[in-house]
Structure formats: C-alpha cells, structure tokens
mmCIF file of C-alpha atoms in Angstrom:
data_model
loop_
_atom_site.group_PDB
_atom_site.id
_atom_site.type_symbol
_atom_site.label_atom_id
_atom_site.label_comp_id
_atom_site.label_asym_id
_atom_site.label_seq_id
_atom_site.Cartn_x
_atom_site.Cartn_y
_atom_site.Cartn_z
ATOM 1 C CA HIS A 1 26.146 12.772 37.881
ATOM 2 C CA ILE A 2 27.755 16.085 37.070
ATOM 3 C CA SER A 3 31.045 15.146 36.542
ATOM 4 C CA GLY A 4 29.610 12.433 34.149
ATOM 5 C CA MET A 5 27.801 14.891 32.174
ATOM 6 C CA ALA A 6 30.739 17.225 32.236
ATOM 7 C CA GLN A 7 32.877 14.519 30.732
ATOM 8 C CA ILE A 8 30.273 13.719 27.969
ATOM 9 C CA LEU A 9 30.180 17.380 27.041
ATOM 10 C CA ILE A 10 33.960 17.359 27.014
ATOM 11 C CA LYS A 11 34.140 14.231 24.649
ATOM 12 C CA ARG A 12 31.008 15.602 22.567
ATOM 13 C CA GLN A 13 32.787 19.334 21.867
ATOM 14 C CA ALA A 14 36.059 17.370 21.050
ATOM 15 C CA ALA A 15 34.326 15.153 18.569
ATOM 16 C CA LEU A 16 32.912 18.540 16.792
ATOM 17 C CA GLU A 17 36.263 19.900 16.614
ATOM 18 C CA HIS A 18 37.594 17.106 15.128
ATOM 19 C CA SER A 19 34.827 16.511 12.550
ATOM 20 C CA ALA A 20 35.795 19.978 11.303
ATOM 21 C CA GLN A 21 39.094 18.225 10.006
ATOM 22 C CA THR A 22 37.767 14.966 9.240
ATOM 23 C CA LEU A 23 34.495 15.648 7.389
ATOM 24 C CA GLU A 24 35.572 17.486 4.316
ATOM 25 C CA ASN A 25 37.757 14.266 3.341
ATOM 26 C CA GLN A 26 35.221 11.728 4.297
ATOM 27 C CA GLU A 27 34.596 8.774 1.968
ATOM 28 C CA GLY A 28 31.881 6.349 1.724
ATOM 29 C CA ASP A 29 32.888 3.159 2.660
ATOM 30 C CA GLU A 30 32.268 0.264 -0.087
ATOM 31 C CA ILE A 31 30.068 -2.761 0.827
ATOM 32 C CA GLU A 32 31.228 -5.624 -1.284
ATOM 33 C CA GLY A 33 28.780 -6.320 -4.014
ATOM 34 C CA ALA A 34 26.072 -3.525 -2.799
ATOM 35 C CA GLY A 35 27.297 0.015 -3.512
ATOM 36 C CA TYR A 36 28.767 2.180 -0.802
ATOM 37 C CA ARG A 37 27.802 3.193 2.970
ATOM 38 C CA TYR A 38 27.924 6.778 4.487
ATOM 39 C CA ASN A 39 29.288 7.440 8.051
ATOM 40 C CA CYS A 40 28.605 10.382 10.393
ATOM 41 C CA GLY A 41 32.133 11.985 11.239
ATOM 42 C CA VAL A 42 30.347 12.966 14.454
ATOM 43 C CA CYS A 43 28.657 9.885 15.862
ATOM 44 C CA GLY A 44 29.735 7.339 13.468
ATOM 45 C CA ALA A 45 25.888 6.231 12.542
ATOM 46 C CA SER A 46 25.921 4.743 8.920
ATOM 47 C CA PHE A 47 23.638 5.130 6.128
ATOM 48 C CA THR A 48 22.909 3.724 2.710
ATOM 49 C CA TYR A 49 22.305 7.148 0.848
ATOM 50 C CA GLN A 50 24.022 10.609 1.226
ATOM 51 C CA SER A 51 20.501 12.093 1.353
ATOM 52 C CA SER A 52 19.767 10.281 4.416
ATOM 53 C CA LEU A 53 22.981 11.075 6.235
ATOM 54 C CA ASP A 54 22.339 15.000 5.584
ATOM 55 C CA LEU A 55 19.038 14.596 7.176
ATOM 56 C CA HIS A 56 20.646 13.038 10.354
ATOM 57 C CA HIS A 57 23.551 15.440 10.344
ATOM 58 C CA LYS A 58 21.193 18.387 10.563
ATOM 59 C CA ALA A 59 18.862 16.848 13.233
ATOM 60 C CA CYS A 60 21.342 15.406 15.422
ATOM 61 C CA HIS A 61 24.140 17.690 15.056
ATOM 62 C CA PRO A 62 23.399 21.266 14.168
ATOM 63 C CA ARG A 63 26.296 22.800 15.419
ATOM 64 C CA ALA A 64 28.632 20.655 13.413
ATOM 65 C CA PRO A 65 30.409 22.022 10.348
ATOM 66 C CA PRO A 66 28.788 21.319 7.044
ATOM 67 C CA MET A 67 29.589 18.155 5.713
ATOM 68 C CA LYS A 68 31.573 17.921 2.150
ATOM 69 C CA LEU A 69 31.605 14.477 1.154
ATOM 70 C CA LYS A 70 33.483 12.875 -1.645
ATOM 71 C CA VAL A 71 32.701 9.398 -2.718
ATOM 72 C CA LYS A 72 35.321 7.171 -4.917
ATOM 73 C CA THR A 73 34.388 4.447 -7.069
ATOM 74 C CA SER A 74 36.069 0.958 -7.030
ATOM 75 C CA ALA A 75 38.844 0.355 -9.530
ATOM 76 C CA THR A 76 35.936 -1.147 -11.886
ATOM 77 C CA GLU A 77 33.512 2.069 -11.375
ATOM 78 C CA GLN A 78 31.133 -0.169 -9.087
ATOM 79 C CA ARG A 79 28.283 1.608 -7.729
ATOM 80 C CA ARG A 80 24.976 0.366 -6.417
ATOM 81 C CA PRO A 81 23.684 -2.408 -8.547
ATOM 82 C CA VAL A 82 20.905 -1.300 -11.206
ATOM 83 C CA THR A 83 17.594 -3.121 -10.082
ATOM 84 C CA LYS A 84 15.083 -3.417 -12.670
ATOM 85 C CA PRO A 85 12.220 -0.642 -12.241
ATOM 86 C CA ILE A 86 9.336 -1.566 -10.081
ATOM 87 C CA LEU A 87 5.926 -1.516 -11.645
ATOM 88 C CA VAL A 88 3.532 0.821 -10.122
ATOM 89 C CA VAL A 89 -0.008 1.035 -11.046
ATOM 90 C CA GLY A 90 -2.175 3.609 -9.381
ATOM 91 C CA PRO A 91 -4.200 6.696 -10.012
ATOM 92 C CA PHE A 92 -2.499 9.858 -11.432
ATOM 93 C CA TRP A 93 -2.146 11.383 -8.020
ATOM 94 C CA LEU A 94 -0.129 8.735 -6.735
ATOM 95 C CA LYS A 95 2.846 9.656 -9.336
ATOM 96 C CA ALA A 96 3.067 13.293 -7.673
ATOM 97 C CA TRP A 97 3.465 11.809 -4.304
ATOM 98 C CA LEU A 98 6.254 9.381 -5.668
ATOM 99 C CA ARG A 99 7.794 12.215 -7.137
ATOM 100 C CA GLU A 100 7.871 13.864 -3.325
ATOM 101 C CA LEU A 101 9.390 10.613 -2.244
ATOM 102 C CA GLU A 102 12.343 10.808 -4.740
ATOM 103 C CA GLY A 103 13.361 13.798 -2.929
ATOM 104 C CA LEU A 104 14.246 11.440 0.000
ATOM 105 C CA GLU A 105 15.279 8.079 -1.487
ATOM 106 C CA ASP A 106 16.616 6.967 -4.794
ATOM 107 C CA LEU A 107 13.626 5.016 -6.673
ATOM 108 C CA SER A 108 13.401 3.063 -9.650
ATOM 109 C CA TYR A 109 9.905 2.623 -10.866
ATOM 110 C CA PHE A 110 7.736 2.448 -13.974
ATOM 111 C CA PHE A 111 4.336 4.335 -13.307
ATOM 112 C CA ILE A 112 1.055 3.757 -15.054
ATOM 113 C CA ASP A 113 -2.073 5.493 -14.599
ATOM 114 C CA CYS A 114 -4.984 3.278 -14.059
ATOM 115 C CA ALA A 115 -6.709 5.276 -16.785
ATOM 116 C CA GLU A 116 -4.459 4.025 -19.155
ATOM 117 C CA LEU A 117 -5.472 0.326 -18.390
ATOM 118 C CA THR A 118 -9.443 1.038 -19.055
ATOM 119 C CA ASN A 119 -8.773 0.333 -22.480
ATOM 120 C CA PRO A 120 -7.929 -3.297 -23.029
ATOM 121 C CA THR A 121 -6.155 -2.735 -26.529
ATOM 122 C CA ASN A 122 -3.679 -0.269 -24.716
ATOM 123 C CA PRO A 123 -0.243 -1.346 -25.115
ATOM 124 C CA LEU A 124 0.577 -0.979 -21.536
ATOM 125 C CA CYS A 125 -1.692 -4.303 -21.011
ATOM 126 C CA ASP A 126 0.641 -5.932 -23.121
ATOM 127 C CA ARG A 127 3.883 -4.617 -21.032
ATOM 128 C CA ILE A 128 1.970 -5.830 -17.646
ATOM 129 C CA ARG A 129 1.205 -8.862 -19.442
ATOM 130 C CA LYS A 130 4.883 -9.699 -20.265
ATOM 131 C CA GLU A 131 6.443 -8.523 -17.064
ATOM 132 C CA VAL A 132 3.977 -10.049 -14.564
ATOM 133 C CA GLY A 133 2.251 -12.742 -16.394
ATOM 134 C CA ALA A 134 -0.986 -11.448 -15.658
ATOM 135 C CA ASP A 135 -3.886 -9.723 -17.408
ATOM 136 C CA LEU A 136 -4.676 -6.411 -15.459
ATOM 137 C CA ARG A 137 -7.638 -4.145 -16.203
ATOM 138 C CA SER A 138 -8.701 -0.786 -14.555
ATOM 139 C CA VAL A 139 -12.450 0.138 -14.263
ATOM 140 C CA LEU A 140 -13.450 3.766 -13.391
ATOM 141 C CA VAL A 141 -16.030 3.224 -10.809
ATOM 142 C CA GLU A 142 -18.507 5.589 -8.944
ATOM 143 C CA HIS A 143 -16.885 7.556 -6.176
ATOM 144 C CA SER A 144 -16.300 11.075 -5.101
ATOM 145 C CA PHE A 145 -13.093 11.503 -7.081
ATOM 146 C CA PRO A 146 -11.479 9.219 -9.490
ATOM 147 C CA SER A 147 -11.121 5.749 -8.258
ATOM 148 C CA TYR A 148 -10.550 2.554 -9.978
ATOM 149 C CA GLY A 149 -11.326 -0.839 -9.272
ATOM 150 C CA ALA A 150 -9.220 -3.749 -10.588
ATOM 151 C CA VAL A 151 -9.524 -7.160 -12.611
ATOM 152 C CA LEU A 152 -6.713 -9.311 -12.347
ATOM 153 C CA ASN A 153 -6.583 -12.646 -14.350
ATOM 154 C CA VAL A 154 -3.543 -14.967 -13.262
ATOM 155 C CA GLU A 155 -3.524 -18.456 -14.401
ATOM 156 C CA ASN A 156 -7.175 -19.143 -14.786
ATOM 157 C CA PHE A 157 -7.943 -17.218 -11.441
ATOM 158 C CA LYS A 158 -10.114 -13.773 -11.952
ATOM 159 C CA LEU A 159 -9.569 -11.475 -9.107
ATOM 160 C CA VAL A 160 -11.815 -8.427 -8.991
ATOM 161 C CA TYR A 161 -11.394 -5.711 -6.713
ATOM 162 C CA SER A 162 -14.013 -2.847 -6.199
ATOM 163 C CA GLY A 163 -12.138 0.007 -4.280
ATOM 164 C CA ASP A 164 -14.377 2.726 -2.932
ATOM 165 C CA THR A 165 -17.567 2.908 -5.058
ATOM 166 C CA ARG A 166 -21.104 2.850 -5.490
ATOM 167 C CA PRO A 167 -22.726 -0.393 -7.330
ATOM 168 C CA CYS A 168 -20.792 -0.022 -10.635
ATOM 169 C CA GLN A 169 -22.318 -1.614 -13.693
ATOM 170 C CA GLU A 170 -19.127 -1.540 -15.583
ATOM 171 C CA LEU A 171 -17.428 -3.365 -12.753
ATOM 172 C CA VAL A 172 -20.099 -6.163 -12.987
ATOM 173 C CA ARG A 173 -19.579 -6.311 -16.804
ATOM 174 C CA VAL A 174 -15.679 -6.390 -16.742
ATOM 175 C CA GLY A 175 -15.409 -8.586 -13.840
ATOM 176 C CA LYS A 176 -18.100 -11.338 -14.901
ATOM 177 C CA GLY A 177 -17.647 -14.895 -13.699
ATOM 178 C CA ALA A 178 -14.952 -13.506 -11.144
ATOM 179 C CA SER A 179 -13.304 -16.350 -9.247
ATOM 180 C CA LEU A 180 -13.095 -14.017 -6.113
ATOM 181 C CA LEU A 181 -14.795 -10.339 -5.841
ATOM 182 C CA ILE A 182 -13.279 -8.381 -2.981
ATOM 183 C CA HIS A 183 -16.042 -5.587 -2.668
ATOM 184 C CA GLU A 184 -16.701 -2.510 -0.276
ATOM 185 C CA ALA A 185 -19.757 -2.763 2.260
ATOM 186 C CA THR A 186 -19.009 0.372 3.818
ATOM 187 C CA HIS A 187 -22.870 1.039 5.487
ATOM 188 C CA ALA A 188 -25.687 -1.149 6.688
ATOM 189 C CA ASP A 189 -28.800 -1.732 4.663
ATOM 190 C CA ASP A 190 -30.843 1.084 6.959
ATOM 191 C CA MET A 191 -27.838 3.855 5.734
ATOM 192 C CA ARG A 192 -28.558 3.956 2.122
ATOM 193 C CA ASP A 193 -29.009 7.555 1.955
ATOM 194 C CA LYS A 194 -25.674 7.800 3.812
ATOM 195 C CA ALA A 195 -24.155 5.468 1.270
ATOM 196 C CA ILE A 196 -25.461 7.637 -1.767
ATOM 197 C CA SER A 197 -24.089 10.764 -0.314
ATOM 198 C CA ASP A 198 -20.805 9.254 0.536
ATOM 199 C CA ARG A 199 -20.579 7.151 -2.704
ATOM 200 C CA HIS A 200 -20.296 3.953 -0.836
ATOM 201 C CA CYS A 201 -22.329 0.745 -1.024
ATOM 202 C CA THR A 202 -24.674 -1.043 1.594
ATOM 203 C CA VAL A 203 -24.196 -4.744 2.289
ATOM 204 C CA ALA A 204 -27.251 -5.548 0.296
ATOM 205 C CA GLU A 205 -25.773 -3.559 -2.367
ATOM 206 C CA ALA A 206 -22.719 -5.230 -2.286
ATOM 207 C CA VAL A 207 -24.314 -8.761 -2.331
ATOM 208 C CA ASP A 208 -26.612 -7.750 -5.418
ATOM 209 C CA VAL A 209 -23.414 -6.695 -7.298
ATOM 210 C CA ALA A 210 -21.801 -10.203 -6.449
ATOM 211 C CA THR A 211 -24.878 -11.951 -7.684
ATOM 212 C CA ARG A 212 -25.103 -10.134 -10.767
ATOM 213 C CA MET A 213 -21.132 -10.512 -11.444
ATOM 214 C CA GLU A 214 -21.636 -14.117 -10.861
ATOM 215 C CA ALA A 215 -18.739 -14.297 -8.585
ATOM 216 C CA GLU A 216 -17.736 -17.562 -7.300
ATOM 217 C CA TYR A 217 -16.734 -16.233 -3.894
ATOM 218 C CA THR A 218 -17.221 -12.898 -2.516
ATOM 219 C CA ILE A 219 -15.308 -11.222 0.715
ATOM 220 C CA LEU A 220 -16.949 -8.160 1.795
ATOM 221 C CA THR A 221 -14.762 -5.425 3.507
ATOM 222 C CA HIS A 222 -14.521 -1.690 4.336
ATOM 223 C CA PHE A 223 -17.177 -1.701 7.012
ATOM 224 C CA SER A 224 -17.998 1.606 8.803
ATOM 225 C CA SER A 225 -17.808 2.002 12.512
ATOM 226 C CA ARG A 226 -21.896 2.360 12.430
ATOM 227 C CA PHE A 227 -22.188 -1.174 12.291
ATOM 228 C CA GLU A 228 -24.019 -2.452 15.276
ATOM 229 C CA LYS A 229 -21.279 -5.401 15.308
ATOM 230 C CA LEU A 230 -17.899 -5.804 14.209
ATOM 231 C CA VAL A 231 -18.908 -7.242 10.737
ATOM 232 C CA PRO A 232 -22.488 -7.752 9.422
ATOM 233 C CA ASP A 233 -24.567 -10.958 9.659
ATOM 234 C CA LEU A 234 -24.542 -12.433 6.236
ATOM 235 C CA THR A 235 -27.090 -15.084 6.874
ATOM 236 C CA VAL A 236 -30.015 -12.664 6.667
ATOM 237 C CA TYR A 237 -29.227 -12.557 2.755
ATOM 238 C CA GLY A 238 -30.080 -16.333 2.545
ATOM 239 C CA GLU A 239 -28.543 -18.603 -0.545
ATOM 240 C CA LYS A 240 -26.909 -15.117 -2.213
ATOM 241 C CA ALA A 241 -24.598 -15.297 0.846
ATOM 242 C CA LYS A 242 -23.568 -18.871 0.876
ATOM 243 C CA SER A 243 -20.738 -18.268 -1.018
ATOM 244 C CA MET A 244 -19.517 -14.776 0.648
ATOM 245 C CA ALA A 245 -17.542 -14.157 3.651
ATOM 246 C CA CYS A 246 -16.553 -10.849 5.626
ATOM 247 C CA ALA A 247 -12.890 -9.551 5.888
ATOM 248 C CA VAL A 248 -11.273 -8.738 9.202
ATOM 249 C CA ASP A 249 -7.894 -7.264 9.832
ATOM 250 C CA SER A 250 -4.769 -9.432 9.067
ATOM 251 C CA MET A 251 -6.936 -11.953 7.345
ATOM 252 C CA GLU A 252 -5.281 -14.272 4.819
ATOM 253 C CA VAL A 253 -6.887 -16.613 2.461
ATOM 254 C CA GLU A 254 -5.165 -19.000 0.231
ATOM 255 C CA SER A 255 -6.879 -19.177 -3.330
ATOM 256 C CA ASP A 256 -7.243 -22.957 -3.095
ATOM 257 C CA ARG A 257 -8.956 -22.722 0.316
ATOM 258 C CA LEU A 258 -11.762 -20.172 -0.346
ATOM 259 C CA HIS A 259 -14.572 -22.901 -0.281
ATOM 260 C CA LEU A 260 -13.764 -22.965 3.467
ATOM 261 C CA LEU A 261 -14.069 -19.345 4.092
ATOM 262 C CA PRO A 262 -18.010 -18.808 4.082
ATOM 263 C CA ALA A 263 -18.349 -22.072 6.439
ATOM 264 C CA ILE A 264 -16.269 -20.444 8.964
ATOM 265 C CA SER A 265 -17.057 -16.903 8.447
ATOM 266 C CA SER A 266 -20.360 -16.409 10.546
ATOM 267 C CA ARG A 267 -18.489 -18.593 13.388
ATOM 268 C CA MET A 268 -15.466 -16.131 13.156
ATOM 269 C CA CYS A 269 -17.522 -13.176 13.706
ATOM 270 C CA GLU A 270 -19.303 -14.618 16.668
ATOM 271 C CA GLU A 271 -16.265 -15.105 18.141
ATOM 272 C CA LEU A 272 -14.655 -11.831 17.333
ATOM 273 C CA THR A 273 -17.842 -10.168 18.626
ATOM 274 C CA LYS A 274 -17.788 -12.162 21.847
ATOM 275 C CA GLU A 275 -13.859 -11.100 22.224
ATOM 276 C CA TYR A 276 -14.288 -7.536 21.515
ATOM 277 C CA GLY A 277 -17.760 -6.622 21.891
ATOM 278 C CA ASP A 278 -20.095 -4.846 19.463
ATOM 279 C CA ALA A 279 -18.782 -1.822 17.839
ATOM 280 C CA VAL A 280 -19.059 1.801 19.018
ATOM 281 C CA GLU A 281 -21.581 3.990 17.581
ATOM 282 C CA ALA A 282 -19.897 6.857 15.335
ATOM 283 C CA ASP A 283 -20.823 9.926 15.943
#
C-alpha cells in the first residue's frame, strides 16, 4: 500500500510540474455546434465554463500554478449559441439573487418584478401574453413581507395561486370564477390566533376564500406540522369541500382530470396516514 501511494504521489507531482508548461497555452476544445469546453491541465476534468474550471482548479489543485487560458474561436467566430432569454417573474429580491448567481454561471434572462403585473394595463403584461401565450396577473397578498399571488389565464383555464397570505379580498376579486385555486391552509382551525400572527390561513379560512371566489376546483396546501394528521379532513366542511382536495408531496394533477381529485382525496389521505402515521407535533 505504501509503494502504491508513493507511485501516486510521484505521478501527481509530475503532473503538477507538467501543468506549469501546458496551462499557459491551454485552449478550449470546440464542441460541434455548442461552443467550447475547458479541460483541466492537471486531471483532465472538462467544464463548459471557464469560471467552473477556475473554481475546480482552486479547490482540487491548490498547489498547481495559476492557469492562463486562451480560447480561440472557429474560423466563423462561432461561440456558444445565443439563446432566447428566459422570462423570470418574481418579487424584487429574487433579482438580487439572480445577479449573485451570474457571478458563477452565464445567465440569459429577462426579469419582471411581480409589482409590475398588478396593473393589467402595464405593457409588460402584453409582453408576457405575446411570449408565452397567456395572461398573467400578480396580486399583492397579505403576508409578513411583500408576497404575491398569481392569476394565470391559458386557453380558458384560469389558475389562481395564493402564495403565503391571510384571506385576501383582492385575490378573491381578481381570481373570481377560477378553474383551479391552489391556496395555502397552514394552520388548523383551532389555531386562528397563530395564523393571524404568522400572516397565514386556517383551513376554514382557505375554504371560505374558495367559496367566495367561486372556484370550480380547489387544492389546499402548505400544511403545518402542527396538524394532528398529515393533511386535514375536508369532509367536516360539507358541501363547500366537495370540489376540494389536499395536496401531498410530488402530487401531479392533469387539468382534464380535476373532477376525479376530490373523490379520491379523502381515501388518499387515509392511506397516507395508515402508511406514515400521524404528523409529529411541533415544539
């Protein structure tokens, strides 16, 4: 074992010495139709971006000489294909995070602050309509810090997403007649004071929002670990809950099968409780 380790160290030292001569003239290897690759002169690892190679070199080969890379373009000056910027809609603080990320990777995006989409006459609403073929509205909801709900209209299907919020009349107004409402129901009904202080909804409050919105179907989500069961029992809300269901992790629902979801929701929750037991009480 000692002899083998010695051979590895000798080979590694030779590679380090060789890299001093080769790294200065190292060039990116062109990938046909997709830009360039950057190869580590010490271990041969390959990366799409020079910034990724720099991070690898500092972490894995700290004793190796600094790299000086020169990248040649092809005869036609071909570089990585220019892709259409990704449309990103989010709260203002998300843009700061994206700028931080740009320091690590090349990003191509067009950012729209949710606040800009609270006014349906904003030209940015038209831009989204043209680019993605859908109408998108933001609604400033009632939470601890600036949070937004979303109302998306696609081919006569109206999707409303509440985000974290207390019952919000503006969301009810803008989302009126929703095909599907996805609404938070963080706390059990006996924890309304907690819901008010945390700026969240109880299950009963979420059910009431769905009723006032006249949503065709509703999926409740964002349940606190304080619930006695994994998900709340919606049958206690009678007729109001006949078109409602509870979300579970990794659940997928097709829009043309929403009518099946309420019928199987209670059964699904029963089986999950049998399988995993009651939720653990939070401290």
